[in-house]
PDB file of C-alpha atoms and ligand atoms in Angstrom:
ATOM      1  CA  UNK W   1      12.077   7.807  11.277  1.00 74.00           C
ATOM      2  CA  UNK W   2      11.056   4.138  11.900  1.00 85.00           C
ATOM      3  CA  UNK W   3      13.129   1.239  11.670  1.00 84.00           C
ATOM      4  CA  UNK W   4      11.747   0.237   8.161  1.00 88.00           C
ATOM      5  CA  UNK W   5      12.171   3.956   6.921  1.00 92.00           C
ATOM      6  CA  UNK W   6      15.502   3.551   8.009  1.00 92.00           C
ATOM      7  CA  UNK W   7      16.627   0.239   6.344  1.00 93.00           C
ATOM      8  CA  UNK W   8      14.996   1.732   3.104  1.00 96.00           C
ATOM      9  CA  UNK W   9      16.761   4.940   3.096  1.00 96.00           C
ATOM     10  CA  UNK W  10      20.588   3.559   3.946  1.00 95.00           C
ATOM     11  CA  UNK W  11      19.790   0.819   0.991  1.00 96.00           C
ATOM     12  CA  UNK W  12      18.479   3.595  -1.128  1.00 96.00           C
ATOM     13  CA  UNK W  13      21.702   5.800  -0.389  1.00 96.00           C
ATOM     14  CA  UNK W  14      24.271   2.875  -0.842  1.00 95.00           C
ATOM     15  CA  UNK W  15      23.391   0.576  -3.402  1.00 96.00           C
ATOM     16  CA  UNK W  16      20.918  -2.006  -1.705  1.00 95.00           C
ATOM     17  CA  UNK W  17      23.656  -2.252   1.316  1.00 93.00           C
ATOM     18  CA  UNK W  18      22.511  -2.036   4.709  1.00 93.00           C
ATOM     19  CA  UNK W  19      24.718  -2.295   7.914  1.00 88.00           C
ATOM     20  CA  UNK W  20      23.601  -3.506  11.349  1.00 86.00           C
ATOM     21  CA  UNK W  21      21.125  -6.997  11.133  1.00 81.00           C
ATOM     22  CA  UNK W  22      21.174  -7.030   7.692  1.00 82.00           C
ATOM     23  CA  UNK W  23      25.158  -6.704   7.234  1.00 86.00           C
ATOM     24  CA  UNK W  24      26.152  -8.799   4.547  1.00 85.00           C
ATOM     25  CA  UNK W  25      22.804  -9.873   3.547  1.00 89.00           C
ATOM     26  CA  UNK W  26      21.449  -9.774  -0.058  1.00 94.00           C
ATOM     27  CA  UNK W  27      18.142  -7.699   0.361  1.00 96.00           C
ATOM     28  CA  UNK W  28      15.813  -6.125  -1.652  1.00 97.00           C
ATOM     29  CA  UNK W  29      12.965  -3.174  -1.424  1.00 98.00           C
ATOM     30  CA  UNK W  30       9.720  -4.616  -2.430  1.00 98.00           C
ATOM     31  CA  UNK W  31       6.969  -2.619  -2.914  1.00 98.00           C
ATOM     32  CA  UNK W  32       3.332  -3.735  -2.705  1.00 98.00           C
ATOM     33  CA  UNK W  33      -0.039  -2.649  -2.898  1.00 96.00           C
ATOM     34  CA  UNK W  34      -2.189  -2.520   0.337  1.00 95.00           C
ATOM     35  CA  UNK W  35      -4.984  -4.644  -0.083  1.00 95.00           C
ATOM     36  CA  UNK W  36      -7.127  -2.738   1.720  1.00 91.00           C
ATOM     37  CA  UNK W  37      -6.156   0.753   0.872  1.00 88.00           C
ATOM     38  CA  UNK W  38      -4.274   0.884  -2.511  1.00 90.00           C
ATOM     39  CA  UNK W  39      -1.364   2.599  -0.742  1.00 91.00           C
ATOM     40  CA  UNK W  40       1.547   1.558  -1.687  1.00 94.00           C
ATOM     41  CA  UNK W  41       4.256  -0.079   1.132  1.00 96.00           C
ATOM     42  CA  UNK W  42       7.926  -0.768   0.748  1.00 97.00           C
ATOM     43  CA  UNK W  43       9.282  -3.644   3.126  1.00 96.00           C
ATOM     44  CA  UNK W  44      13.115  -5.113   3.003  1.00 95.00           C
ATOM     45  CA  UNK W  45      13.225  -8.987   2.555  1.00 95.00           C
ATOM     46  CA  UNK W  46      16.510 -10.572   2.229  1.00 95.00           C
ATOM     47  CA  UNK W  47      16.552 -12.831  -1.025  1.00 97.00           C
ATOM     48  CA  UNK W  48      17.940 -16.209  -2.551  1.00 97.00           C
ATOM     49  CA  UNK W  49      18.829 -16.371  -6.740  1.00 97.00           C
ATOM     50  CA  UNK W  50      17.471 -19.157  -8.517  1.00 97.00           C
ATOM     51  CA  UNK W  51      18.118 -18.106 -12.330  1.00 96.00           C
ATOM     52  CA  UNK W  52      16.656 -15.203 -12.992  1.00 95.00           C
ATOM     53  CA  UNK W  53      14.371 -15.533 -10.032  1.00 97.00           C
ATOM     54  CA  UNK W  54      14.545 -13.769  -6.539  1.00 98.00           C
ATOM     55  CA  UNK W  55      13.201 -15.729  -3.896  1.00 98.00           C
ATOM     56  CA  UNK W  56      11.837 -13.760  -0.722  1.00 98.00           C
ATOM     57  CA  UNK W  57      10.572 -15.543   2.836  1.00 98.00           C
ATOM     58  CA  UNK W  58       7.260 -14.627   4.072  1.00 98.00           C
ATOM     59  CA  UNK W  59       8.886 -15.555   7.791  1.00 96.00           C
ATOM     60  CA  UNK W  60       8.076 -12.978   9.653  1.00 95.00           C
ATOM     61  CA  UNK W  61      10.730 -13.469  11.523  1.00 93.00           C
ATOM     62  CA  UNK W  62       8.904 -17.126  13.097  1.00 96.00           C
ATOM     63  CA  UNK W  63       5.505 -15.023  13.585  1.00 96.00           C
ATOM     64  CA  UNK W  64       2.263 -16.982  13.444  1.00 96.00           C
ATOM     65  CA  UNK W  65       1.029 -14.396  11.008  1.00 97.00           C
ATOM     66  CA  UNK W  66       1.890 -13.909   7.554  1.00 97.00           C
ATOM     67  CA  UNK W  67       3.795 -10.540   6.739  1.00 97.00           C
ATOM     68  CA  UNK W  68       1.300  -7.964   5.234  1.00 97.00           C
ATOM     69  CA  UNK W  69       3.511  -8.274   2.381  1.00 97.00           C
ATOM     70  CA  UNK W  70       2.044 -11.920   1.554  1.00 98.00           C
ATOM     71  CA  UNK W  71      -1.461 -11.022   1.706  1.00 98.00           C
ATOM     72  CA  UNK W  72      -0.748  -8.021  -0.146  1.00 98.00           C
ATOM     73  CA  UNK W  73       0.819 -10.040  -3.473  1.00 98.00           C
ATOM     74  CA  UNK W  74      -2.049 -12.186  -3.004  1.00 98.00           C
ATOM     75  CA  UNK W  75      -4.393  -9.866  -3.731  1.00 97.00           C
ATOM     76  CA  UNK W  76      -2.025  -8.354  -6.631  1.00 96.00           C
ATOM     77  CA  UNK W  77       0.901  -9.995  -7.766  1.00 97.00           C
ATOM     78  CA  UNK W  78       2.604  -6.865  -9.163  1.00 96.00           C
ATOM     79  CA  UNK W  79       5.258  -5.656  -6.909  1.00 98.00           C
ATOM     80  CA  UNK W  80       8.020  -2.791  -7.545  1.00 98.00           C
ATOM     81  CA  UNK W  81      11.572  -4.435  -6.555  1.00 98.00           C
ATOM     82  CA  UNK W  82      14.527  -2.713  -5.864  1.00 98.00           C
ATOM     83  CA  UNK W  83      18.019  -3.683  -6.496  1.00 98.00           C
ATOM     84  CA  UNK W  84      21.635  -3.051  -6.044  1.00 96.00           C
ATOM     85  CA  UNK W  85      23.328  -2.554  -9.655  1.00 95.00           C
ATOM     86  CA  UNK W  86      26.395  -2.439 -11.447  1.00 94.00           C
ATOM     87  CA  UNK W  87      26.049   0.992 -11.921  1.00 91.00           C
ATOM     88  CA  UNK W  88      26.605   2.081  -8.554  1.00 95.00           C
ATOM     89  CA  UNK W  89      23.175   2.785  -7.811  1.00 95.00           C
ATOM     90  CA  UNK W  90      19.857   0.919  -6.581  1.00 97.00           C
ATOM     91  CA  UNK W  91      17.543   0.997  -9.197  1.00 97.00           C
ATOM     92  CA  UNK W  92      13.763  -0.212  -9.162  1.00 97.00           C
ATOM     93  CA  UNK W  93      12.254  -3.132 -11.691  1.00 98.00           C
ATOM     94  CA  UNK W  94       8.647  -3.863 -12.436  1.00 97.00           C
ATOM     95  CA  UNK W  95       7.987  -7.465 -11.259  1.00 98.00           C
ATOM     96  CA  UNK W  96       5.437  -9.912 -10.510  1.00 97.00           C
ATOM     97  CA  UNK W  97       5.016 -12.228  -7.116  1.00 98.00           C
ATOM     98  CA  UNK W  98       4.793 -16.099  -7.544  1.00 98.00           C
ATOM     99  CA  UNK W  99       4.202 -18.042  -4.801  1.00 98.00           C
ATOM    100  CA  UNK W 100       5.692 -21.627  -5.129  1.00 98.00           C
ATOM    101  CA  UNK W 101       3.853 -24.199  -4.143  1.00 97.00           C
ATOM    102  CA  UNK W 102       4.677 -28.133  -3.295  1.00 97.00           C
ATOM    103  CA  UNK W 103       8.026 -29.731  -3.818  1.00 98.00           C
ATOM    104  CA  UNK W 104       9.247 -26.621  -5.315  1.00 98.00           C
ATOM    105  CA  UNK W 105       8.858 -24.870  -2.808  1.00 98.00           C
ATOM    106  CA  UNK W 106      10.084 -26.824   0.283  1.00 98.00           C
ATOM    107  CA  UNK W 107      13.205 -27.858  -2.162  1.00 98.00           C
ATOM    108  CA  UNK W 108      13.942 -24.069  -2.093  1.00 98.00           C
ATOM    109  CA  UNK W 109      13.407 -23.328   1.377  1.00 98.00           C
ATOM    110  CA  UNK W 110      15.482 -26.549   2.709  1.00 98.00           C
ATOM    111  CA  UNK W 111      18.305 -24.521   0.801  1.00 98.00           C
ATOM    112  CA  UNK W 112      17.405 -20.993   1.800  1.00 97.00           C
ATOM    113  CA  UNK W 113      17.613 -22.942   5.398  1.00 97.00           C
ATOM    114  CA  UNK W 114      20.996 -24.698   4.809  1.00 97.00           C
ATOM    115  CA  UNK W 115      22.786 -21.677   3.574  1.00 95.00           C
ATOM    116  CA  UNK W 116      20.956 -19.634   6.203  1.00 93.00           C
ATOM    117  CA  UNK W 117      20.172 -21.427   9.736  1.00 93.00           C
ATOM    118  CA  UNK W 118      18.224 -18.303  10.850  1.00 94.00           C
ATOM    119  CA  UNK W 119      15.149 -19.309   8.967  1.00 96.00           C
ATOM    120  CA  UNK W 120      15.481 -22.890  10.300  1.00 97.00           C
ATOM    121  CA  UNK W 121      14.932 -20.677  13.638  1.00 97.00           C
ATOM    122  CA  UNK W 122      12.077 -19.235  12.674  1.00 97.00           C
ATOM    123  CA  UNK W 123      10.329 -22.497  10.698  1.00 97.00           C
ATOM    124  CA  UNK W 124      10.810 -23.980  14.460  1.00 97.00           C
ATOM    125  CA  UNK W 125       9.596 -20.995  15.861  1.00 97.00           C
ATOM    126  CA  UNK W 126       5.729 -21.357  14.250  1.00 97.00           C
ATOM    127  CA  UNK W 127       3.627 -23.810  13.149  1.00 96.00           C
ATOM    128  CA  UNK W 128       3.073 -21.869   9.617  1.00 97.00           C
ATOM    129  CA  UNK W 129       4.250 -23.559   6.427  1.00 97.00           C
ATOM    130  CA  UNK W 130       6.240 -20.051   5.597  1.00 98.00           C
ATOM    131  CA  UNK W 131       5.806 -19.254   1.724  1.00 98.00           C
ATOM    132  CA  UNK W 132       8.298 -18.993  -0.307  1.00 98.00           C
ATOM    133  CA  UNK W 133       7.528 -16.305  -3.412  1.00 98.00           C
ATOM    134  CA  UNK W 134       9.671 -15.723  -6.683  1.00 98.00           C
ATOM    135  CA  UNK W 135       9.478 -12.149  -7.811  1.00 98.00           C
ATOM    136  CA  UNK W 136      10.193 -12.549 -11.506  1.00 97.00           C
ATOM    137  CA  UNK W 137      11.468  -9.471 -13.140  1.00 97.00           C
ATOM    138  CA  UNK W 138       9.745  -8.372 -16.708  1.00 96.00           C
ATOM    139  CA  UNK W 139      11.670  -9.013 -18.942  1.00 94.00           C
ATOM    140  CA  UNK W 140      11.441  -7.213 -22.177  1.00 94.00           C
ATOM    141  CA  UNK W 141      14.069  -9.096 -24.031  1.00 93.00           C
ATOM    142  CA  UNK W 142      13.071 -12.147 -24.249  1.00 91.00           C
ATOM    143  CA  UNK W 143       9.419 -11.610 -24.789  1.00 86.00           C
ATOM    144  CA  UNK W 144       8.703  -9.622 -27.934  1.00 82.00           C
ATOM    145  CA  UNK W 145       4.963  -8.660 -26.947  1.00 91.00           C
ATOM    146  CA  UNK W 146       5.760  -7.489 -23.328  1.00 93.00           C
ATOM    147  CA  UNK W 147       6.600  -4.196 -24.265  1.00 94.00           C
ATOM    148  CA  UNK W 148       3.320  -3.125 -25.742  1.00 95.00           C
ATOM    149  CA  UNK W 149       1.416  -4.990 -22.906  1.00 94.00           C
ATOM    150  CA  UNK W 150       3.038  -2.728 -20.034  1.00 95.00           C
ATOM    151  CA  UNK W 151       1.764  -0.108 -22.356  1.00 96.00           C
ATOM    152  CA  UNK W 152      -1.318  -1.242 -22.509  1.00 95.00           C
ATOM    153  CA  UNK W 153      -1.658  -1.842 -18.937  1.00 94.00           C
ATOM    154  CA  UNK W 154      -0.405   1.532 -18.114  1.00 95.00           C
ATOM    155  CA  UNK W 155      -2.704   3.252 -20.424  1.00 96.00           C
ATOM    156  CA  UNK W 156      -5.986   1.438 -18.599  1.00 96.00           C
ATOM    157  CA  UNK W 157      -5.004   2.721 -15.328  1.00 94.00           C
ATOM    158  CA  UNK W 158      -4.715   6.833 -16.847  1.00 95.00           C
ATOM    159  CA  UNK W 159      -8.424   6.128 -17.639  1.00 95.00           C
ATOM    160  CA  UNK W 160      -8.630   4.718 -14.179  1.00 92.00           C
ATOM    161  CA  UNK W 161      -7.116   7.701 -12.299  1.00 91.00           C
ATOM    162  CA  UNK W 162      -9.255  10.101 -14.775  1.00 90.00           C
ATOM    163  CA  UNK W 163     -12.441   8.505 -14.221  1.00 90.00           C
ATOM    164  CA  UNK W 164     -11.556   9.049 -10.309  1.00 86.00           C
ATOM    165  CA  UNK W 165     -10.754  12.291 -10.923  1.00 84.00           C
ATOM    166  CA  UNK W 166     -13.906  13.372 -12.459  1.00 86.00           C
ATOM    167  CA  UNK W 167     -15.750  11.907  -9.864  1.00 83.00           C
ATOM    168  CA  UNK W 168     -13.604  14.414  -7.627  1.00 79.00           C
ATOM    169  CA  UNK W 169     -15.114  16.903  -9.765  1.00 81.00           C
ATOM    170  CA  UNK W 170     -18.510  16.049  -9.909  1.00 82.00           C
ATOM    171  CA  UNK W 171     -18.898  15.868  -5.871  1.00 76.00           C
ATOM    172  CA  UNK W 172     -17.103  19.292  -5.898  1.00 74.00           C
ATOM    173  CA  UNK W 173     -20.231  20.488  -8.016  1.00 78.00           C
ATOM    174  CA  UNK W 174     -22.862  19.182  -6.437  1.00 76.00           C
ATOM    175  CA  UNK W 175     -21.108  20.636  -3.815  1.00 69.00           C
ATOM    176  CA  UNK W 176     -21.341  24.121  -5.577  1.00 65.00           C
ATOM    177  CA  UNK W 177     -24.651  23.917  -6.936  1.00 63.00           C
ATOM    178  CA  UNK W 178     -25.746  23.405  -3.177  1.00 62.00           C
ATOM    179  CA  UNK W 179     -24.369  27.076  -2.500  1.00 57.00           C
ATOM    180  CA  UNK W 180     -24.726  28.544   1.181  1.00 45.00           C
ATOM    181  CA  UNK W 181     -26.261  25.174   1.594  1.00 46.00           C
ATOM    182  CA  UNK W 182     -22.967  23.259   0.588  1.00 52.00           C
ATOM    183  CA  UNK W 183     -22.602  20.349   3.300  1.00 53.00           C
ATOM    184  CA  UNK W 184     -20.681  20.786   6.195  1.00 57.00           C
ATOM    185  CA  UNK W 185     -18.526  18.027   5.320  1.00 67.00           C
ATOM    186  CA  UNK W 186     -17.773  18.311   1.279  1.00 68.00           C
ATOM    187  CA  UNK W 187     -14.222  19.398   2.036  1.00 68.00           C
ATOM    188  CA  UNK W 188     -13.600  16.725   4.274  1.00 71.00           C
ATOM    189  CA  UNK W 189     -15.264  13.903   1.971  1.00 71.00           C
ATOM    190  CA  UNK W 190     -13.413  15.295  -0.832  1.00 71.00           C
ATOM    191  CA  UNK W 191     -10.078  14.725   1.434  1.00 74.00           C
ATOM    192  CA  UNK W 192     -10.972  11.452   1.800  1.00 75.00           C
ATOM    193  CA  UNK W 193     -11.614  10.600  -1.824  1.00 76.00           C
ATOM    194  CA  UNK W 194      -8.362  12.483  -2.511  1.00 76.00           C
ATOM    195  CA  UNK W 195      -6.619  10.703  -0.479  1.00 78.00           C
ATOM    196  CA  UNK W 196      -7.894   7.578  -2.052  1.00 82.00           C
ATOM    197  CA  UNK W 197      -6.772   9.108  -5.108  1.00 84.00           C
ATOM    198  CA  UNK W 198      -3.473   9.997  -4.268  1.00 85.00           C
ATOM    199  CA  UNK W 199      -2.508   6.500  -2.900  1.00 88.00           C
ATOM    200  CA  UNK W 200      -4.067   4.868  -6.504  1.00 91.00           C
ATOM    201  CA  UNK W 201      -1.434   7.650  -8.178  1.00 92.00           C
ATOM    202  CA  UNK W 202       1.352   7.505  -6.028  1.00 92.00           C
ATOM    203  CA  UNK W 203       1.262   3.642  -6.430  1.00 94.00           C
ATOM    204  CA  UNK W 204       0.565   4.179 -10.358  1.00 96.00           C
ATOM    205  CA  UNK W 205       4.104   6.035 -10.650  1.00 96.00           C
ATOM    206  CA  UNK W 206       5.902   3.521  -8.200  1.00 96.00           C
ATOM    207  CA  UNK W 207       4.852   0.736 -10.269  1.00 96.00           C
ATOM    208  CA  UNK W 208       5.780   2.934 -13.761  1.00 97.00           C
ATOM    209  CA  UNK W 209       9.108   3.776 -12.423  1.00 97.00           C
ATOM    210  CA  UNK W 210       9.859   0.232 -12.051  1.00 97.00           C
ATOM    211  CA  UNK W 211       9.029  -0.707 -15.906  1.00 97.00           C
ATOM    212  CA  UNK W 212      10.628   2.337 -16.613  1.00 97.00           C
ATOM    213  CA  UNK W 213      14.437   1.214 -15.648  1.00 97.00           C
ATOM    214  CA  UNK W 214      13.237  -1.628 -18.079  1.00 96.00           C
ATOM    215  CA  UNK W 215      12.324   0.293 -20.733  1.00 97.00           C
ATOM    216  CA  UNK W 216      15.277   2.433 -20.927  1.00 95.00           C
ATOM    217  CA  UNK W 217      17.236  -0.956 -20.959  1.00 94.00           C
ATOM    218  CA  UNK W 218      15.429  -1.965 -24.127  1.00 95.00           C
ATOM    219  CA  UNK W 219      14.945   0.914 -25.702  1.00 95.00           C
ATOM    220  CA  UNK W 220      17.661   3.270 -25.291  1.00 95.00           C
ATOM    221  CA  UNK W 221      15.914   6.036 -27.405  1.00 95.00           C
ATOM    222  CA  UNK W 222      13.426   6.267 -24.808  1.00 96.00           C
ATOM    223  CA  UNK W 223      16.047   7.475 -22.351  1.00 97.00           C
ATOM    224  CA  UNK W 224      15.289  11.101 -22.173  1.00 97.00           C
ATOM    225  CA  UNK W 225      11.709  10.776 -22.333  1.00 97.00           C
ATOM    226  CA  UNK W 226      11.786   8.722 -19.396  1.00 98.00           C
ATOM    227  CA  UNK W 227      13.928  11.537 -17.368  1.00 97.00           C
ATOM    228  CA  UNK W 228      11.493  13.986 -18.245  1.00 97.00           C
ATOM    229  CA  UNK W 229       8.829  11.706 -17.095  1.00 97.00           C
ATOM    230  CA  UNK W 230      10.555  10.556 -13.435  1.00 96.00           C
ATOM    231  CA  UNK W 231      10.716  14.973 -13.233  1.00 96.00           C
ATOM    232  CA  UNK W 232       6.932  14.991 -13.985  1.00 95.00           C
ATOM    233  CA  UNK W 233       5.917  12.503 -11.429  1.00 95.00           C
ATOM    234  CA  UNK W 234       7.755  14.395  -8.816  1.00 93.00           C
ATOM    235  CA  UNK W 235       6.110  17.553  -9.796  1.00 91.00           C
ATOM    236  CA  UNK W 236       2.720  15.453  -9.472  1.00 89.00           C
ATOM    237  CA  UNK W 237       3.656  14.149  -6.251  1.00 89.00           C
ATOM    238  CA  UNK W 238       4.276  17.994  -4.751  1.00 88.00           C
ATOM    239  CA  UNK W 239       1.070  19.220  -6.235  1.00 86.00           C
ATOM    240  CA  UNK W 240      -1.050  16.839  -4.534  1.00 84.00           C
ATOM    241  CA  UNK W 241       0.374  17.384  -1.679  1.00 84.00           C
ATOM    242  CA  UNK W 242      -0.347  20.887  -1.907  1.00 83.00           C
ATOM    243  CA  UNK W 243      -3.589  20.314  -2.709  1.00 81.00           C
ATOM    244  CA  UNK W 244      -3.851  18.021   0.073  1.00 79.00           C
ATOM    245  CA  UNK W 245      -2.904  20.593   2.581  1.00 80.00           C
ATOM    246  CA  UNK W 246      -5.414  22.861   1.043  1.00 77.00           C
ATOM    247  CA  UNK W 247      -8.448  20.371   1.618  1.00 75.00           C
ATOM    248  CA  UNK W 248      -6.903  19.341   5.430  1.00 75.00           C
ATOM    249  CA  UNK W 249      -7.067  23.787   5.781  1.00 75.00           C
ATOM    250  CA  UNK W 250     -10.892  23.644   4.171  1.00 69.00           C
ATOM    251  CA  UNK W 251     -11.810  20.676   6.072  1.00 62.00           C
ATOM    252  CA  UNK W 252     -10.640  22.728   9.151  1.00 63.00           C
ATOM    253  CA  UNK W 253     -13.162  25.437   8.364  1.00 62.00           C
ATOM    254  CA  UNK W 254     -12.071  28.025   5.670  1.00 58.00           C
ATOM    255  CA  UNK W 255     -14.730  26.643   2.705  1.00 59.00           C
ATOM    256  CA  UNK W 256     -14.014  27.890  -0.176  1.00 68.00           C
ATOM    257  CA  UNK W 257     -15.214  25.592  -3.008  1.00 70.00           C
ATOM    258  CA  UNK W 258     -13.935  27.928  -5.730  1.00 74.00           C
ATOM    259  CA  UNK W 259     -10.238  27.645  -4.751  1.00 75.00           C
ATOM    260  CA  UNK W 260     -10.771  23.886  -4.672  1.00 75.00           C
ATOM    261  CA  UNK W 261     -11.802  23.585  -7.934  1.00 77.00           C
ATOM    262  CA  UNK W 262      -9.209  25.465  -9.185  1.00 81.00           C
ATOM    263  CA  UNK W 263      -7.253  23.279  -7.372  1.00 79.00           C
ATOM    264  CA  UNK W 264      -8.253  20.173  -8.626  1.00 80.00           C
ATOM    265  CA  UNK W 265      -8.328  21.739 -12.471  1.00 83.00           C
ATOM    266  CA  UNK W 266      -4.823  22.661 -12.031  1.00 83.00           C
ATOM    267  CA  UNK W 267      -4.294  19.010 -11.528  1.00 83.00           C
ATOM    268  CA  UNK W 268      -6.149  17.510 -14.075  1.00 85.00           C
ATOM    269  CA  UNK W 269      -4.286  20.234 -16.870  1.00 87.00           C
ATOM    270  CA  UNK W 270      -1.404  18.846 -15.890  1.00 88.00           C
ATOM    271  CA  UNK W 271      -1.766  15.159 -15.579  1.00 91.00           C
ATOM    272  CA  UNK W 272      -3.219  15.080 -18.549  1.00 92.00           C
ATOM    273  CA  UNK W 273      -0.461  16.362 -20.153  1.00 93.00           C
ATOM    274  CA  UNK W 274       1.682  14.064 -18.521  1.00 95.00           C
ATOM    275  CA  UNK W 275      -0.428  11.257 -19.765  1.00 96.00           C
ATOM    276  CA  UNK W 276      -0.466  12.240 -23.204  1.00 96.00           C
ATOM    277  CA  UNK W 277       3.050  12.476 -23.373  1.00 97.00           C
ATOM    278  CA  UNK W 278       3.735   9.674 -21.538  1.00 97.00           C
ATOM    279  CA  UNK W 279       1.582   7.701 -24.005  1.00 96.00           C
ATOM    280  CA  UNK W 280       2.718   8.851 -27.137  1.00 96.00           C
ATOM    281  CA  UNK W 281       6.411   8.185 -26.251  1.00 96.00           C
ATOM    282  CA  UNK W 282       6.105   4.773 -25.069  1.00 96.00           C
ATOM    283  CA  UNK W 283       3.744   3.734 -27.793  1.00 95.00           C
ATOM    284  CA  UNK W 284       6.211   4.958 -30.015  1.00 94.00           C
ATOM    285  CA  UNK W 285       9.245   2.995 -28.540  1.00 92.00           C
ATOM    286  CA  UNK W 286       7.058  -0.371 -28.398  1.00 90.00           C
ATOM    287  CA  UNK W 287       5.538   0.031 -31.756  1.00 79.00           C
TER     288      UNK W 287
HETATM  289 FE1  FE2 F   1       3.685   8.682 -15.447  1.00 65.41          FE
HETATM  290 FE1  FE2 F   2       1.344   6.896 -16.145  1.00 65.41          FE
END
């Protein structure tokens, strides 16, 4: 395990606290898509309050690059952050990245560096202006329409992940329809675009989890839906990697383009499902 991995599992296990460096430190698990890849990466940034606001340092510890978390919010400002909570538990949020800009921003810093002379170490330490980003939680309560909107939003990328899906499909056929002849590397193309796939789900159910602690916050009646949802995406996530493992075997030489259809069909029946029910409950909470 890595020293990230790490730091994510002891906050994960004790309620956003984390010994050694970061002893004492308020920190938080933000999740972000790859800009290249879709995948989705967790990093631990220690934050400043200001309201409602979290602020997080793209330092890099006094690097002259910017932390791949930067780009990545610049290229989508949703993030998943995770918290310590009252409850005894760390619990993820749906949130979107705002970088501050101008006086704003070097007001904030000045005071992130005040309270904290290790970033005044690593300001000196390069000549990059280091961004400062608020990570603004949704907030359901205050903003009547917000509700439906995640919805929305959530609904568009199902038809995302099924259009990818049936592209899966469609390569597996031509695939088929090519018989004896099937290309030598159909298995390991159709790894490829399942990976792809994967990393667009995974990041799909990161990002729903988040809105999910939300939801159940607003809309209490939703509260066992959502727990049989969180199960689903687990059972998902174990499929495809089964089905992962069976490409990575096929790729390795033992073809057998029936199995992997049944593979993939298997998937589809059963996101689907998930889908539908995911949609009709949370359509029915936000009216
Ligand atoms: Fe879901
Ligand atoms: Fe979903």
């Amino acid at each position: 395990m890595g020293w990230n991995d790490q730091v994510i599992a002891e906050f994960r296990s004790n309620n956003g606290r984390v010994g050694g460096m970061f002893e004492g430190a308020p920190l938080v698990l933000m999740t972000t898509a790859g800009r290249r890849t879709g995948r989705p990466h967790t990093n631990p940034a220690v934050y400043r309050r200001d309201g409602d606001r979290y602020l997080v340092f793209a330092s890099n510890a006094g690097g002259d690059q910017h932390p791949d978390w930067y780009l990545n919010i610049l290229a989508s400002p949703q993030v998943t952050v995770e918290l310590g909570t009252d409850e005894g538990t760390a619990r993820s949020f749906a949130a979107r990245a705002v970088p501050l800009e101008g006086a704003e921003r070097d007001r904030l810093w000045e005071a992130q560096c005040a309270d904290n002379p290790a970033f005044r170490e690593y300001e000196r330490k390069t000549s990059r202006t280091i961004p400062v980003v608020a990570l603004e939680l949704l907030d359901l309560a205050s903003d009547p329409g917000a509700g439906a909107a995640v919805v929305r939003q959530l609904m568009g990328h199902h038809q995302d992940l099924r259009d990818q899906l049936a592209r899966l499909i469609a390569a597996l056929d031509r695939g088929e329809a090519a018989g004896a002849a099937a290309p030598e590397g159909l298995a390991e193309q159709l790894r490829k675009h399942c990976l792809t796939y994967c990393y667009g789900l995974h990041l799909h159910h990161t990002r729903e989890e988040g809105a999910f602690t939300q939801f159940e916050r607003q809309y209490p009646a939703l509260v066992p839906a959502i727990a049989r949802l969180r199960e689903e995406h687990r059972v998902v996530a174990d499929a495809l990697t089964a089905f992962g493992a069976e490409l990575t075997a096929a790729a390795d030489g033992e073809k057998d383009v029936t199995r992997m259809r049944e593979g993939i069909e298997r998937l589809v029946a059963g996101l689907e499902e998930h889908f539908a029910y995911e949609e009709r409950e949370l359509l029915a909470a936000v009216g």
